Coordinates of C-alpha atoms in Angstrom, one line a residue:
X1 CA 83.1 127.2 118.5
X2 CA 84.9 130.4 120.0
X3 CA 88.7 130.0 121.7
X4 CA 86.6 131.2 125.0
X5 CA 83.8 128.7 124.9
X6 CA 86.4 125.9 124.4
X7 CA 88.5 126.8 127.1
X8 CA 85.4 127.3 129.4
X9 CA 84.4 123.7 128.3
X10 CA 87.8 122.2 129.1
X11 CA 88.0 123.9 133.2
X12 CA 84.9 122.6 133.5
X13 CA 85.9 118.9 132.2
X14 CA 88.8 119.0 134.5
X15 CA 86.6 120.4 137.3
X16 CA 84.3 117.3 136.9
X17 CA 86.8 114.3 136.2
X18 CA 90.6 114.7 136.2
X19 CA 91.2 117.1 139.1
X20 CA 89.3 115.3 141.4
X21 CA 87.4 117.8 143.7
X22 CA 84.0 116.3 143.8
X23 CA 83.6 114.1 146.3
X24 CA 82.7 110.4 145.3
X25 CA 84.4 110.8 141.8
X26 CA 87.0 108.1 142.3
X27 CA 89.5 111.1 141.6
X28 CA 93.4 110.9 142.6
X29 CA 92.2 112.8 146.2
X30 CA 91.0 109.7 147.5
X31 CA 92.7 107.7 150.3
X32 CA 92.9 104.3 151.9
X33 CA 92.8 103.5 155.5
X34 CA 94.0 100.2 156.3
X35 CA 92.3 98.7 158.9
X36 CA 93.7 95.2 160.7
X37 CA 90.9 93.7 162.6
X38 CA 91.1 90.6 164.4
X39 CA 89.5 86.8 163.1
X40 CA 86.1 86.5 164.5
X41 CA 85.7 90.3 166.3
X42 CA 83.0 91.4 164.1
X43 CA 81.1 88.9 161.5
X44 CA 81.6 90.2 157.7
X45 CA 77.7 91.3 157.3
X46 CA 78.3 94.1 160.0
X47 CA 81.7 94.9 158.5
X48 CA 80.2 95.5 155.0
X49 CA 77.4 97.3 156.4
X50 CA 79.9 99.7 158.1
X51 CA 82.0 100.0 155.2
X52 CA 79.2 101.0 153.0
X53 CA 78.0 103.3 155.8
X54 CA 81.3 104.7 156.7
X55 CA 82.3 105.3 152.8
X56 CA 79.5 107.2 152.5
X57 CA 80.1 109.5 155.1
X58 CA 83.7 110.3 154.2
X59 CA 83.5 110.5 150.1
X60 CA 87.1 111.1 150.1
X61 CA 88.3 107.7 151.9
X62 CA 88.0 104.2 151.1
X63 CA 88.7 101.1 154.1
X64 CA 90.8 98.3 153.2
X65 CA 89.8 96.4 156.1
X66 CA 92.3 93.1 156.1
X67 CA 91.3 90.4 158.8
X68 CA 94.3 89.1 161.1
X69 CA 95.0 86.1 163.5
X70 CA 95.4 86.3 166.8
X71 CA 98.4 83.9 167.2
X72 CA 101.9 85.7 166.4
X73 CA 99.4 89.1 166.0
X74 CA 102.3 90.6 168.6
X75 CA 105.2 90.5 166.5
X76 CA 103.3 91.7 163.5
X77 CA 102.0 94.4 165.0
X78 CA 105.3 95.8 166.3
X79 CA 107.1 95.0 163.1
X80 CA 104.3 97.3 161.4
X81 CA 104.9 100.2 164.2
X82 CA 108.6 99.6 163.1
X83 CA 108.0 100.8 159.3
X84 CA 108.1 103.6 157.9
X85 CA 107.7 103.0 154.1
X86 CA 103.9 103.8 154.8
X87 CA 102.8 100.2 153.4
X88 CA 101.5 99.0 157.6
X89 CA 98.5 99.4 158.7
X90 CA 96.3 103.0 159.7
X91 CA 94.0 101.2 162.5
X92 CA 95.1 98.4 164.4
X93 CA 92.9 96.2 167.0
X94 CA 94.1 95.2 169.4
X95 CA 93.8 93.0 172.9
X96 CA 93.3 95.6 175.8
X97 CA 95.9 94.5 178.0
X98 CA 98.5 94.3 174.8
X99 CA 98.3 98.1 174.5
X100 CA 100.9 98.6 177.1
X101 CA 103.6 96.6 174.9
X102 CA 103.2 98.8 172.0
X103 CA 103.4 102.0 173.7
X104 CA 106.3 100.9 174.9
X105 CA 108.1 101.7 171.8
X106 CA 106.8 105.0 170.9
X107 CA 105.1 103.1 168.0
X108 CA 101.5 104.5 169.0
X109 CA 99.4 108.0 168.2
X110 CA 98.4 109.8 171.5
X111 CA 94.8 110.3 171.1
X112 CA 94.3 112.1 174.5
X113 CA 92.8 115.0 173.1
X114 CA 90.4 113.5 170.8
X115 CA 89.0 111.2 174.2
X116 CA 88.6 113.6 176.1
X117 CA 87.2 116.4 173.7
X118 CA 85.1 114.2 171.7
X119 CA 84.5 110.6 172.5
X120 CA 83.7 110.9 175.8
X121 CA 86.2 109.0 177.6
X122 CA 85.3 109.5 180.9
X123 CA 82.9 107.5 180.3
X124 CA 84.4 104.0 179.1
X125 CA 84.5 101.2 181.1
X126 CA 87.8 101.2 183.3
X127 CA 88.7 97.3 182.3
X128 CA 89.1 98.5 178.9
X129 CA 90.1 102.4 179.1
X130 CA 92.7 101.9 181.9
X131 CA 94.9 99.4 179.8
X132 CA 94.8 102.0 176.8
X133 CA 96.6 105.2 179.2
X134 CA 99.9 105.4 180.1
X135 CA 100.9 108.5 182.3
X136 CA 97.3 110.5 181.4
X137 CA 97.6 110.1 177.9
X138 CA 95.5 107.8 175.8
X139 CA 96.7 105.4 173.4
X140 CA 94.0 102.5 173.1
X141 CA 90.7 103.4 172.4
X142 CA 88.1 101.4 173.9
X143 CA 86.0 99.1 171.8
X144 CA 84.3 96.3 172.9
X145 CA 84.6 94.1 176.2
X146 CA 83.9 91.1 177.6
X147 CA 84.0 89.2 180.9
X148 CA 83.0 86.6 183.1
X149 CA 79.4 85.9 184.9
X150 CA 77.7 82.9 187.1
X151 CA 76.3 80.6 184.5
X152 CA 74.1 78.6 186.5
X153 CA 71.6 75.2 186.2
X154 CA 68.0 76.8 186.8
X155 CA 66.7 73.0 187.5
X156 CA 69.4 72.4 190.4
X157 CA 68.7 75.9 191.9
X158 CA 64.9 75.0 192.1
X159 CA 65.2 71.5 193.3
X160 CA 68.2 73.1 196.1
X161 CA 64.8 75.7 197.3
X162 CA 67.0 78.6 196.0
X163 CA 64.5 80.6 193.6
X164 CA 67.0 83.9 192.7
X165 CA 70.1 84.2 191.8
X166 CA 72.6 85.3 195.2
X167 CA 73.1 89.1 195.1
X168 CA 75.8 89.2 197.5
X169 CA 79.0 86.9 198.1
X170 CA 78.0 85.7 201.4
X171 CA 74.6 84.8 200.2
X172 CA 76.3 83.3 197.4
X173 CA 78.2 81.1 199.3
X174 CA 75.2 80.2 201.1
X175 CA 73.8 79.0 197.9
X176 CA 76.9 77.3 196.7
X177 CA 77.0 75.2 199.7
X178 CA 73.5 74.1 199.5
X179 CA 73.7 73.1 196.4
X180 CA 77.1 71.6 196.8
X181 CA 75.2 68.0 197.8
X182 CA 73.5 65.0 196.6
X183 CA 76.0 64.0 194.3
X184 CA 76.1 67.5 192.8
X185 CA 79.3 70.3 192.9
X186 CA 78.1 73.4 194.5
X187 CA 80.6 75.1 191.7
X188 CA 83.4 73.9 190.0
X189 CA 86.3 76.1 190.0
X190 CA 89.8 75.0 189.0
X191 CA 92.4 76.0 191.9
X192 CA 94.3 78.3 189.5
X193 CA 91.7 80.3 188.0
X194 CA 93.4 83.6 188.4
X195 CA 91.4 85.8 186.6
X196 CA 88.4 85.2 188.7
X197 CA 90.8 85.6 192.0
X198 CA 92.0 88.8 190.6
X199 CA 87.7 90.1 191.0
X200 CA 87.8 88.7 194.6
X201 CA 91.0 90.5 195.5
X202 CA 89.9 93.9 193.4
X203 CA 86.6 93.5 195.2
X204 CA 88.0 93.5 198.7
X205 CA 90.5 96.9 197.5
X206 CA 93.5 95.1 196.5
X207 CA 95.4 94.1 193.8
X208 CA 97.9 92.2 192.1
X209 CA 101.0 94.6 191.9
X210 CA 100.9 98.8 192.5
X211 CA 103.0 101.1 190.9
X212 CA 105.0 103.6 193.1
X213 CA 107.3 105.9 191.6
X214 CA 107.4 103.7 188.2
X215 CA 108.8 100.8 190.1
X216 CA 105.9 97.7 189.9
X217 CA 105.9 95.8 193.0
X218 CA 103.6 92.6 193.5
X219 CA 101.0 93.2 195.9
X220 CA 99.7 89.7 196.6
X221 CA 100.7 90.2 200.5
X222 CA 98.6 92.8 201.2
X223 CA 95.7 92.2 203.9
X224 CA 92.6 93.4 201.1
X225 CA 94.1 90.5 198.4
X226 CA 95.0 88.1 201.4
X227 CA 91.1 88.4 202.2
X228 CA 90.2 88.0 198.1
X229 CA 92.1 84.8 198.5
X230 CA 90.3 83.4 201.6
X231 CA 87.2 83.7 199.9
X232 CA 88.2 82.3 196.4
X233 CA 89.4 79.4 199.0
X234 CA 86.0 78.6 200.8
X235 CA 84.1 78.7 197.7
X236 CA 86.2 76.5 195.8
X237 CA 86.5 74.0 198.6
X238 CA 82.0 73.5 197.7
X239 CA 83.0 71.9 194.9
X240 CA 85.9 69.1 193.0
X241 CA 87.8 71.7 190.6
X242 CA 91.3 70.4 190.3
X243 CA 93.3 72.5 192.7
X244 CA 96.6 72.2 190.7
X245 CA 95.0 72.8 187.0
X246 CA 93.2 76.0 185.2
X247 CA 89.8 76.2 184.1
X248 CA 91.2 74.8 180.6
X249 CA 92.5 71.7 181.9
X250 CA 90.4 70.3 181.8
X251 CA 88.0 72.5 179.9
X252 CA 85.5 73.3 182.1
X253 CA 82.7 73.2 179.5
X254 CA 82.7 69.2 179.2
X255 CA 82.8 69.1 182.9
X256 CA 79.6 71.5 183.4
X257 CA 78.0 69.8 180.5
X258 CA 78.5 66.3 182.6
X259 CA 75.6 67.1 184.8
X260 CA 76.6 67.2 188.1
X261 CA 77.9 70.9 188.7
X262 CA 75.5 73.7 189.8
X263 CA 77.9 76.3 188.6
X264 CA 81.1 77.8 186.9
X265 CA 82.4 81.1 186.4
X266 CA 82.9 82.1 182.7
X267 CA 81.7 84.2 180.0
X268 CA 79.0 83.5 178.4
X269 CA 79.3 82.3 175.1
X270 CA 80.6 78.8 176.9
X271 CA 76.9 78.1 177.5
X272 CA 76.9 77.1 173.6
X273 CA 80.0 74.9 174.2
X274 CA 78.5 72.9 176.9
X275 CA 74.8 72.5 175.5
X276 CA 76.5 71.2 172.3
X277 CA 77.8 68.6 174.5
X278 CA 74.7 67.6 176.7
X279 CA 71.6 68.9 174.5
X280 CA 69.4 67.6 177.7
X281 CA 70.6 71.6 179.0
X282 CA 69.2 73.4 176.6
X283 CA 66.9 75.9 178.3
X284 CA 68.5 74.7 181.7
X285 CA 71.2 77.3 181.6
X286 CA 70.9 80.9 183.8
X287 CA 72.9 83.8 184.2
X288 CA 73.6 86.0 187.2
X289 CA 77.0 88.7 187.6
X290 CA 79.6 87.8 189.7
X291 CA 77.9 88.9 193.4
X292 CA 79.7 91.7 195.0
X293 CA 80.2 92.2 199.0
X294 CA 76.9 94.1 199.1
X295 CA 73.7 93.7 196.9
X296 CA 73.3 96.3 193.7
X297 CA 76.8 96.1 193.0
X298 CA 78.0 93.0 191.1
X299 CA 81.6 92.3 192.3
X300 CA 84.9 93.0 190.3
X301 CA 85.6 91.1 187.0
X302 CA 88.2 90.9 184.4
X303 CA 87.2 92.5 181.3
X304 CA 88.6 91.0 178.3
X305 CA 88.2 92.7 175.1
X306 CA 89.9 95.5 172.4
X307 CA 91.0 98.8 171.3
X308 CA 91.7 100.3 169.0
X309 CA 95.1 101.9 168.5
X310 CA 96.6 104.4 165.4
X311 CA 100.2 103.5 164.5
X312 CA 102.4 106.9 164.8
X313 CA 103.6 106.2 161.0
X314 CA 100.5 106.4 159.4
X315 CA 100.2 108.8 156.5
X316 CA 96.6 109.1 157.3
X317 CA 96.3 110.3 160.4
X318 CA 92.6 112.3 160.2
X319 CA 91.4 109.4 157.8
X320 CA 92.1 106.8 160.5
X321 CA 91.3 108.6 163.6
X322 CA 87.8 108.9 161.5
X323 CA 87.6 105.5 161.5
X324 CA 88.3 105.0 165.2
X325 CA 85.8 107.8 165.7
X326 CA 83.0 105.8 164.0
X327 CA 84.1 102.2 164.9
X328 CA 83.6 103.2 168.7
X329 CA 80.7 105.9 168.7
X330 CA 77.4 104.9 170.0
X331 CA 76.0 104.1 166.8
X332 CA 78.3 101.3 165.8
X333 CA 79.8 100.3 169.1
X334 CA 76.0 99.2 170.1
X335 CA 75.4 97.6 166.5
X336 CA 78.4 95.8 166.9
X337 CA 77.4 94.5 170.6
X338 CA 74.2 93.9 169.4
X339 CA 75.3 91.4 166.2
X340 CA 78.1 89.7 168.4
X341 CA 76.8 89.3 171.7
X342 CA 79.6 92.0 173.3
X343 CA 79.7 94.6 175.9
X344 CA 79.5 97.7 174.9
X345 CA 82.6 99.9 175.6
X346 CA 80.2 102.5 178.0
X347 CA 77.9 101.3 180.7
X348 CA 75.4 103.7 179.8
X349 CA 75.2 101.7 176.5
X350 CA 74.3 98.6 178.0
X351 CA 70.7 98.9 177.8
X352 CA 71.0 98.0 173.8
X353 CA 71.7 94.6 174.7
X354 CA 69.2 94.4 176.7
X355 CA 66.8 91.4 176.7
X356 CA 69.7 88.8 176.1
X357 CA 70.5 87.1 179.9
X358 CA 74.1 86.3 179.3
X359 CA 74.8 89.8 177.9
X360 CA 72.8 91.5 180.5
X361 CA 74.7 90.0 183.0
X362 CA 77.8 90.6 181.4
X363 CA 77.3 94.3 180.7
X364 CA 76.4 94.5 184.6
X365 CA 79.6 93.0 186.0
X366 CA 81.4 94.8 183.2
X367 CA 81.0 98.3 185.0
X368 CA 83.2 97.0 188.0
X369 CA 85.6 95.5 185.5
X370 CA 89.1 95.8 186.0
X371 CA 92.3 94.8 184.0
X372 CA 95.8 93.4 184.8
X373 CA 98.5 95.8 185.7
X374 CA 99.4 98.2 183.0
X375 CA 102.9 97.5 182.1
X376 CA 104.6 95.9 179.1
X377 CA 106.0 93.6 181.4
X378 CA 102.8 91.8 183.0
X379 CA 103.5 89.4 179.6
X380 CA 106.6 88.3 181.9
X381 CA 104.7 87.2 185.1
X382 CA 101.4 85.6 183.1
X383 CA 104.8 83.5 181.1
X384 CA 106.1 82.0 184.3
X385 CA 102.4 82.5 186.4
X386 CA 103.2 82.7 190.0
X387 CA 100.0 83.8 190.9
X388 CA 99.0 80.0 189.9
X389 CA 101.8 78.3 192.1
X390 CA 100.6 80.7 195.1
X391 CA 96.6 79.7 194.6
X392 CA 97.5 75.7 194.3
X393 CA 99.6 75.8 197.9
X394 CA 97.1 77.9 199.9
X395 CA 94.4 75.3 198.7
X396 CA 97.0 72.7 199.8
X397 CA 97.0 73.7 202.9
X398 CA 100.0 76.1 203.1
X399 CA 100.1 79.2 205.0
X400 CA 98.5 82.2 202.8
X401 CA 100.7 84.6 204.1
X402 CA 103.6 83.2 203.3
X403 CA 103.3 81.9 200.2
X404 CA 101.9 85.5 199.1
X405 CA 105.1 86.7 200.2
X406 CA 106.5 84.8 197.8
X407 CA 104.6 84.9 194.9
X408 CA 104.8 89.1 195.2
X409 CA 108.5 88.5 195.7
X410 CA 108.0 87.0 192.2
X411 CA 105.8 89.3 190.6
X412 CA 108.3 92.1 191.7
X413 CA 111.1 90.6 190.2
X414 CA 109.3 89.8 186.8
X415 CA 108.0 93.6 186.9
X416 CA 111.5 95.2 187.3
X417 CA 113.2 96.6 184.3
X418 CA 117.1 96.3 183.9
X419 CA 118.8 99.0 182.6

């Protein structure tokens, strides 16, 4: 063999195998994104069909996709935006109203340009997109949501005369207090449900603090949540929720599944909870959104739910944002909603649920959705609740406007920063 065949041989061998520029070769070019997704988000069939697929796409990255706890999740996840030996994660998910905290410390990628050039972000719904922003820039990337609806007993409506679902709040009040009779709750709703105050008080154009100026300044005095609060107030008053306890104490699951309440506000995956507890319900159980102030718009909710955030430190930056890319695109944003019963993160995506009651009316109530107050230090007022304390005295009795007073006074303090 000639000196110029051989070496001809030998380039190619190296352009096949050792230098690594054909994609899918296993070659030293490859990289790993490290993914940390949360226990229970997304079952393990979807995540190895969206490895597989994802892989595919992208011959020159592989996912290392490392499941995580929710409790102490915080403190792990700002330990990891602290690092910088390149060991932390590339892709983190994360609670929507938790994205505030970690942009807090600088410790996240500003994917502004991406959202608006690519992904569509004017079109995300605002409970999970709003969290995600600080100033006009976008840190947390919508991905999936979740929030609360009417579930309902069909058999009570029909024996109460009522044969749809209220489409307003006064006509839902109307219902609630027809059915609140014959040894039957019109609703039970625990006097310190906050979160579904917080729809009634959106719903009515306030809210529970404003920014002004970067100072956060509770806004439970104003007339529009003083009027959120009078309704929460009559329609719990058609029912026995405990005015000085939460909807988880006790859980309001074993109290729907006793069979004497017409209704609770919750989302609704609970209606597996409480037919497990009284299988006599099984096929009993409706769904209807949260009624608005007029009918064809489903009134305010709080959208749970995650996004999906990039760690500034990661030392794959276009491998990761990839991943976020695919993970919230149409194509696996509705598989995932599809496979575990979510929201997905645009309402015009809502029709691929579609067919499923709960979801339905979850995905409708999910385009008014709303979030709490983006600021790191909302964790401070929900760790000492005043909006509780405040919710329990009105139903007592007390005046409304004053004890708002006091609760903002409360919220104000919580939300101001010492320097």
């Amino acid at each position: 063999m000639s000196r110029r065949l051989l070496a001809l041989l030998c380039v190619s061998a190296c352009l096949l195998t050792a230098c690594g520029v054909l994609p899918g070769t296993g070659g030293p070019d490859r990289r790993t994104v490290t993914v940390w997704l949360m226990k229970d988000s997304a079952s393990q069939e979807f995540l190895d069909r969206f490895t597989e697929d994802f892989e595919d796409d992208h011959p020159d990255l592989d996912l290392d996709i490392r499941i995580q706890e929710w409790t102490g999740i915080g403190d792990k996840v700002k330990a990891a935006l602290e690092d910088e030996d390149g060991t932390g994660p590339d892709v983190v998910e994360v609670g929507n109203t938790q994205v505030p905290q970690y942009v807090d410390g600088r410790g996240l990628l500003d994917l502004t340009l991406e959202s608006t050039v690519k992904w569509g972000g004017d079109d995300w719904l605002p409970g999970l997109a709003e969290p995600g922003k600080q100033r006009y820039h976008q840190y947390g990337i919508p991905w999936y949501a979740a929030n609360r609806v009417v579930i309902y007993r069909k058999d009570l409506f029909e024996q109460a005369g009522i044969t749809a679902p209220p489409a307003t709040r006064a006509a839902w009040l109307a219902a609630t207090e027809k059915l609140n009779s014959d040894g039957n709750q019109g609703i039970y709703l625990a006097g310190q449900d906050w979160y579904t105050l917080a729809g009634f008080i959106w719903d009515e154009g306030g809210d529970l603090a404003t920014e002004d100026g970067g100072r956060w300044e509770g806004a439970l005095d104003t007339p529009a949540a003083l009027r959120g609060m009078d309704f929460y107030r009559r329609l719990q008053a058609l029912g026995a929720g405990p005015v000085a306890a939460d909807e988880e104490h006790p859980p309001q699951a074993g109290v729907f599944a006793g069979g004497k309440v017409a209704q609770i506000v919750a989302v609704p995956g609970l209606a597996r909870a409480v037919v497990q507890q009284n299988p006599a319900l099984e096929g009993e159980l409706g769904f209807f959104p949260v009624p608005g102030k007029s009918a064809g718009r489903p009134g305010a909710v709080f959208t749970g739910g995650s996004d999906l955030v990039v760690p500034r430190n990661t030392d794959v930056r276009d491998g990761a944002v990839a991943v976020v890319a695919a993970l919230t695109g149409a194509k696996w944003d509705t598989d995932l909603a599809r496979t575990m019963n979510y929201v997905p993160n645009k309402a015009k995506l809502a029709k691929s649920v579609a067919g499923e009651e709960g979801v339905e009316a979850m995905a409708a109530g999910a385009a008014q959705g709303r979030a709490t107050p983006s600021t790191p230090e909302w964790a401070a007022v929900e760790a000492d609740n005043p909006i509780k304390d405040y919710m329990t005295k009105v139903l007592t009795g007390a005046d409304p406007a004053t004890e708002a007073r006091r609760a903002a006074r409360r919220i104000t303090e919580a939300l101001t920063v010492s320097f």
